PDB file of C-alpha atoms in Angstrom:
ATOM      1  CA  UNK X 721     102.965 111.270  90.821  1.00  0.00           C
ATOM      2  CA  UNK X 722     102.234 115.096  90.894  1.00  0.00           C
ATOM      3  CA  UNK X 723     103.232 116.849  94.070  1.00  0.00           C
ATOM      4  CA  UNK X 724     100.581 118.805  96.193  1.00  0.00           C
ATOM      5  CA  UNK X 725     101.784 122.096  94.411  1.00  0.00           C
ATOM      6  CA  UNK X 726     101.172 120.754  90.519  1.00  0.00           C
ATOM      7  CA  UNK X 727      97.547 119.609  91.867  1.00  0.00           C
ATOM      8  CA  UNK X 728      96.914 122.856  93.583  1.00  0.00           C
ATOM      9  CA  UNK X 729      98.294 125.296  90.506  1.00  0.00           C
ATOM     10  CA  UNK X 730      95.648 122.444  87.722  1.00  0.00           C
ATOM     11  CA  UNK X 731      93.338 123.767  90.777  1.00  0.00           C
ATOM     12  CA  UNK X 732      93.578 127.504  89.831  1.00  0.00           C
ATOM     13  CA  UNK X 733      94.118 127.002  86.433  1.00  0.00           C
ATOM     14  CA  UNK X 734      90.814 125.382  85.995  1.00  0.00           C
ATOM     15  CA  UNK X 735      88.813 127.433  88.453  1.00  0.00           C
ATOM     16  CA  UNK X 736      90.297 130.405  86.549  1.00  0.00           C
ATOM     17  CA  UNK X 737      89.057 128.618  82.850  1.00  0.00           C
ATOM     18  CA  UNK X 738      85.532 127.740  84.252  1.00  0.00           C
ATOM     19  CA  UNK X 739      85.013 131.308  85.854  1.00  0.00           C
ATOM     20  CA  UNK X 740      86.121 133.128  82.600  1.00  0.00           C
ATOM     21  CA  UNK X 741      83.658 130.588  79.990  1.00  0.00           C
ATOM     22  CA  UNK X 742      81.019 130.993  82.430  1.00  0.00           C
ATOM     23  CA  UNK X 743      80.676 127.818  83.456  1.00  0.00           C
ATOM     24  CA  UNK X 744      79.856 126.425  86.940  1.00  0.00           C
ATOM     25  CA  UNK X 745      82.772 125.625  89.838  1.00  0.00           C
ATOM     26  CA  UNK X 746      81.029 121.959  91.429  1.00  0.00           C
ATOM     27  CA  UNK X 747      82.806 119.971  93.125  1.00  0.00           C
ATOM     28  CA  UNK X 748      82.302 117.314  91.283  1.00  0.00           C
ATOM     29  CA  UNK X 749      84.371 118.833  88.565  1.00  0.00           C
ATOM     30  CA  UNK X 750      87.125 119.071  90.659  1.00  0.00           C
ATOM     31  CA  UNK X 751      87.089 116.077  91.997  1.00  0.00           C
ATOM     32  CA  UNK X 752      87.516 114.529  88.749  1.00  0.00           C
ATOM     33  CA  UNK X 753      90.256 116.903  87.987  1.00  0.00           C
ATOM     34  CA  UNK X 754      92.163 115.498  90.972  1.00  0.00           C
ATOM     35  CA  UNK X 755      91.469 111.639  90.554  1.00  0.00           C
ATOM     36  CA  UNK X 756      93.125 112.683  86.880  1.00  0.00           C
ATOM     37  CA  UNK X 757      95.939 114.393  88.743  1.00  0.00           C
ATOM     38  CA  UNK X 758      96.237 111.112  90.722  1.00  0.00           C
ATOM     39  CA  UNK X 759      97.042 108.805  88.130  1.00  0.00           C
ATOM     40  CA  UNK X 760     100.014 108.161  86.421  1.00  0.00           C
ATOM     41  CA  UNK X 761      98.473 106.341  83.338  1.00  0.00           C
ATOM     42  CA  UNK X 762      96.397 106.394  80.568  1.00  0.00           C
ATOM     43  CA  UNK X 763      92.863 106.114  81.031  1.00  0.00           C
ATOM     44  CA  UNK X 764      89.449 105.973  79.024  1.00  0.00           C
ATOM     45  CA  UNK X 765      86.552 107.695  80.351  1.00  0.00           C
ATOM     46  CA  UNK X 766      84.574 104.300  81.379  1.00  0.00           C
ATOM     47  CA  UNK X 767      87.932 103.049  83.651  1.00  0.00           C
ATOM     48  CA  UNK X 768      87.874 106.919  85.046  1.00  0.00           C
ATOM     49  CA  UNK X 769      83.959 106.637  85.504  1.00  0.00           C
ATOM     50  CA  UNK X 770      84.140 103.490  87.466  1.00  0.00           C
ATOM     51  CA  UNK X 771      87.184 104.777  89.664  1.00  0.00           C
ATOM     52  CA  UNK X 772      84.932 107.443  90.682  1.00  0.00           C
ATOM     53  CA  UNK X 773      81.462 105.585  91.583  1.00  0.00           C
ATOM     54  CA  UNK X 774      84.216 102.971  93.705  1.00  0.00           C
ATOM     55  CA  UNK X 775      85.426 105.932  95.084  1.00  0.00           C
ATOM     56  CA  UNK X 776      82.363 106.711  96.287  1.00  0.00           C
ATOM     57  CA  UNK X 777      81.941 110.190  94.033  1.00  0.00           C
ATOM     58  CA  UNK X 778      78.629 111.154  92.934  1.00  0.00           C
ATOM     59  CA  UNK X 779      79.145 111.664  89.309  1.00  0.00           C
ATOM     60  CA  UNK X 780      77.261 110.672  86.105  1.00  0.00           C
ATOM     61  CA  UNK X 781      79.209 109.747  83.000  1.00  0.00           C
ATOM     62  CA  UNK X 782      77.561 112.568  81.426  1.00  0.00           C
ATOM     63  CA  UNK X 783      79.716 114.654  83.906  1.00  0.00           C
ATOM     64  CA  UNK X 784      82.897 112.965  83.499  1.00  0.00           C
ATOM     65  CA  UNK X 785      82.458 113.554  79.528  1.00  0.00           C
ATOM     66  CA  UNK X 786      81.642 117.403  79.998  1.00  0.00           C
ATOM     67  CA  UNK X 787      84.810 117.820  82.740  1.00  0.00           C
ATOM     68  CA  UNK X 788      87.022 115.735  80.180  1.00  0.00           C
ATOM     69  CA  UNK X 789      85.731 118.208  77.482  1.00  0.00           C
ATOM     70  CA  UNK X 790      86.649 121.125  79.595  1.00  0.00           C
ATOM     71  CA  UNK X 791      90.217 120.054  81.243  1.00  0.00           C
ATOM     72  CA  UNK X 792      91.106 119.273  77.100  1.00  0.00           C
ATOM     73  CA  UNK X 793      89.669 123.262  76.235  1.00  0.00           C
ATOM     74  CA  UNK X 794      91.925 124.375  78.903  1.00  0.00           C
ATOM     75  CA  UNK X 795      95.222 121.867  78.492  1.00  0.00           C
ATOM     76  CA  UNK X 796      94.887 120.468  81.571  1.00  0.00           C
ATOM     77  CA  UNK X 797      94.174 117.251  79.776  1.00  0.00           C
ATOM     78  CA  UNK X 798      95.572 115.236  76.494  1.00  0.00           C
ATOM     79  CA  UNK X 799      93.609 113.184  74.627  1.00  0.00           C
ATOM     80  CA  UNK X 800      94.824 110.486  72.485  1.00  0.00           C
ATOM     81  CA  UNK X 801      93.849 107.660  69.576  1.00  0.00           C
ATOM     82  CA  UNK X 802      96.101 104.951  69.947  1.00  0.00           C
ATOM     83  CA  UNK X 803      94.567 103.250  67.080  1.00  0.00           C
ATOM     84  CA  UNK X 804      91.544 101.697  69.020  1.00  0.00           C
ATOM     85  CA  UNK X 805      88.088 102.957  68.813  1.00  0.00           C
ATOM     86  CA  UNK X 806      88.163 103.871  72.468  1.00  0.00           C
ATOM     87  CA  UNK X 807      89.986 107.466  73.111  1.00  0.00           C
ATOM     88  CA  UNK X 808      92.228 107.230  76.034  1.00  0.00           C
ATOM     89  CA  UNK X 809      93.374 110.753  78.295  1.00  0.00           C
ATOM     90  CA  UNK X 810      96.639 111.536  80.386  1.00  0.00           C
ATOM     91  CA  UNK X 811      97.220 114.227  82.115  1.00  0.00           C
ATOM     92  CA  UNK X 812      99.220 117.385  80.765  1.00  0.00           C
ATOM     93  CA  UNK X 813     100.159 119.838  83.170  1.00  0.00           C
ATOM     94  CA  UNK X 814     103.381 119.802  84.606  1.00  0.00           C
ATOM     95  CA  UNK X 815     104.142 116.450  82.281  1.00  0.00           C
ATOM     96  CA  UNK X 816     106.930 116.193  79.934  1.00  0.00           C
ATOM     97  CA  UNK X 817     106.730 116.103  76.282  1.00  0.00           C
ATOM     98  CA  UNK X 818     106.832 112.658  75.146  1.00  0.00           C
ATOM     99  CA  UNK X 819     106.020 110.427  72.473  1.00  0.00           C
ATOM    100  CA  UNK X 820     104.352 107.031  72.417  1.00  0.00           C
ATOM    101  CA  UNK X 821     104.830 103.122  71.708  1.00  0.00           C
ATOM    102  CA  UNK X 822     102.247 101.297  71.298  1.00  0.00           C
ATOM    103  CA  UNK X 823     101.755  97.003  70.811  1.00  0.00           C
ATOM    104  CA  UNK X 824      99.277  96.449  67.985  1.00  0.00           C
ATOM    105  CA  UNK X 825      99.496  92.623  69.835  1.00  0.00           C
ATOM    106  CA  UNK X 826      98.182  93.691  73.828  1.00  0.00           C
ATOM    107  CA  UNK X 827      97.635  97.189  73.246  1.00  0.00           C
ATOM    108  CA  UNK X 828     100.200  98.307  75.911  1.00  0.00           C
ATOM    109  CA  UNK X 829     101.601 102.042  75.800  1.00  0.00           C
ATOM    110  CA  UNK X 830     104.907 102.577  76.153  1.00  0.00           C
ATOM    111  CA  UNK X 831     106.001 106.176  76.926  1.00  0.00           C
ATOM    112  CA  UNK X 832     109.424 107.404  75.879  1.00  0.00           C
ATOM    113  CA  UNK X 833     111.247 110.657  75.659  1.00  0.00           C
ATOM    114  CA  UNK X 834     114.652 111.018  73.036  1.00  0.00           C
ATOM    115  CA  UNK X 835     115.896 114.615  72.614  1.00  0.00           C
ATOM    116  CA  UNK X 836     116.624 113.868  68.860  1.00  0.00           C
ATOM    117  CA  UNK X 837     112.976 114.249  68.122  1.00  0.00           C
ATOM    118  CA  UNK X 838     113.228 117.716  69.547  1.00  0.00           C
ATOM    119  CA  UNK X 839     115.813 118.518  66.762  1.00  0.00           C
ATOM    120  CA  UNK X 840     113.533 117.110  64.587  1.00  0.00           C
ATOM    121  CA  UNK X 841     110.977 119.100  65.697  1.00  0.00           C
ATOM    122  CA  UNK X 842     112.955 122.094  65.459  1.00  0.00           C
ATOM    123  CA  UNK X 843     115.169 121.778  62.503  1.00  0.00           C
ATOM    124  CA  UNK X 844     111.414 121.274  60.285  1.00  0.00           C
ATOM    125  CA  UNK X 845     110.161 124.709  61.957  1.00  0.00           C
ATOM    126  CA  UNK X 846     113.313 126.866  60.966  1.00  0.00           C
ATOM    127  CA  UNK X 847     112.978 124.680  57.480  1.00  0.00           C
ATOM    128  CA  UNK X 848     109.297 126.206  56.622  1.00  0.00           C
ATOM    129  CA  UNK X 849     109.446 128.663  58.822  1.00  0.00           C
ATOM    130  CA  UNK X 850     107.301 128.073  61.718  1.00  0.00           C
ATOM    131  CA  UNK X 851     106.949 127.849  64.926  1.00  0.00           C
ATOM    132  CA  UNK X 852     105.958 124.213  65.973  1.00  0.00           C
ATOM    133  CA  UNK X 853     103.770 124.245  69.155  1.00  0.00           C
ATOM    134  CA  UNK X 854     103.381 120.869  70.180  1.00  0.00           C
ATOM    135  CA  UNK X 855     103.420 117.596  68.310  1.00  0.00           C
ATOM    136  CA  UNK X 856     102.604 113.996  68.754  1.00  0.00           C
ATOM    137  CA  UNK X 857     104.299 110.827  67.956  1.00  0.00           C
ATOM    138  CA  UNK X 858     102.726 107.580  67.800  1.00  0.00           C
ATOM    139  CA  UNK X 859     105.315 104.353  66.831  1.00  0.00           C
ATOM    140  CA  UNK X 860     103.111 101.453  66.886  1.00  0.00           C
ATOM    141  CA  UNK X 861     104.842  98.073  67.095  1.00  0.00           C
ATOM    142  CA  UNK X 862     104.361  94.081  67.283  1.00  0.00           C
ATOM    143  CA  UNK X 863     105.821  92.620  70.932  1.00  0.00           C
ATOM    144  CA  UNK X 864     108.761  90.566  70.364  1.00  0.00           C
ATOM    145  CA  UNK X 865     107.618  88.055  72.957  1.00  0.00           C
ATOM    146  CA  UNK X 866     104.514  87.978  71.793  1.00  0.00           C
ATOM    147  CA  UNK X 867     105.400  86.968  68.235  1.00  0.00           C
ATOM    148  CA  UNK X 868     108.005  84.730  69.444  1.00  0.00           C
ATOM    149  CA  UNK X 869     104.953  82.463  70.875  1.00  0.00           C
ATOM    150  CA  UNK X 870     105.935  83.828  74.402  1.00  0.00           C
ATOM    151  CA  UNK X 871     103.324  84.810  76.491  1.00  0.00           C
ATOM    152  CA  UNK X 872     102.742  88.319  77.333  1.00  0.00           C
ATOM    153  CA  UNK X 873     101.860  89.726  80.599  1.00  0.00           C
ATOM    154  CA  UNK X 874     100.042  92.742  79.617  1.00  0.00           C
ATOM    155  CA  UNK X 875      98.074  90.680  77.168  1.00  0.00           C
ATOM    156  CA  UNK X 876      97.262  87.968  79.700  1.00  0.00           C
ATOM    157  CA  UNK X 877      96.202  90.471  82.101  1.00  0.00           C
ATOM    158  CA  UNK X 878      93.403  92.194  79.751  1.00  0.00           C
ATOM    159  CA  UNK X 879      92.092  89.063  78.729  1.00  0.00           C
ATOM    160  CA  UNK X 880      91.767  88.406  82.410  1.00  0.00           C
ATOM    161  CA  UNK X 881      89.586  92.051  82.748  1.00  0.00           C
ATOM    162  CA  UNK X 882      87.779  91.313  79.866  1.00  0.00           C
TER     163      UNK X 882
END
């Protein structure tokens, strides 16, 4: 969870953005910027629109799309294609590189960090002489218990949603 500081610096960071693009400070933009800020998952925009109405926010999906579009312009924001038709965000400020695992089976994401893929990362930019600025990693994997005939939980529990 991001501490009070990390929300308040996204806070200036975006004000600052919107201010120099010309576009408009609402609040409604800012409240979306914090429910983001509140999470610690991924999330599509529907799951973030419906968080907000049940919430009790005023805000259209048309606005959550535009403030998505605008917290990606400005980093705030990461947006990922784990091989679904259905984008999914995370937050990116004040969040550690890391890479992703995901279960072709339940679609869970698995989040992991090893320091070897920073060498990688590295050793290939001194190799063609560049400067890598960010990257992204995307393993994607069958569950063991799954295949095994076990039952998974996080498949059991989006069949339940669905």
């Amino acid at each position: 969870m991001p501490t009070t500081k990390i929300v308040e610096e996204v806070k200036q960071i975006f004000s600052a953005y919107l201010e120099e693009h010309g576009h408009r400070k609402t609040p409604e933009r800012f409240a979306i910027l914090e429910e983001i800020y509140s999470r610690n998952d991924h999330f599509d925009v529907e799951s973030l629109y419906i968080q907000m109405k049940n919430r009790n926010y005023r805000v259209s999906r048309a606005t959550v799309y535009n403030t998505l579009d605008l917290l990606l312009a400005c980093d705030l924001v990461t947006k990922h294609q784990f091989g679904k038709n259905m984008a999914q965000f995370e937050r990116a400020y004040g969040y550690k590189q890391h890479d992703h695992l995901i279960c072709v089976d339940c679609g869970k994401v698995e989040e992991f960090c090893d320091p070897r893929i920073q060498e990688i990362r590295n050793d290939m930019g001194s190799f063609f002489h560049h400067q890598v600025k960010h990257h992204s990693l995307h393993l994607y994997a069958s569950c063991d218990l799954h295949k095994s005939g076990g039952n998974c939980p996080h498949l059991e529990k989006n069949q339940v949603q669905s």
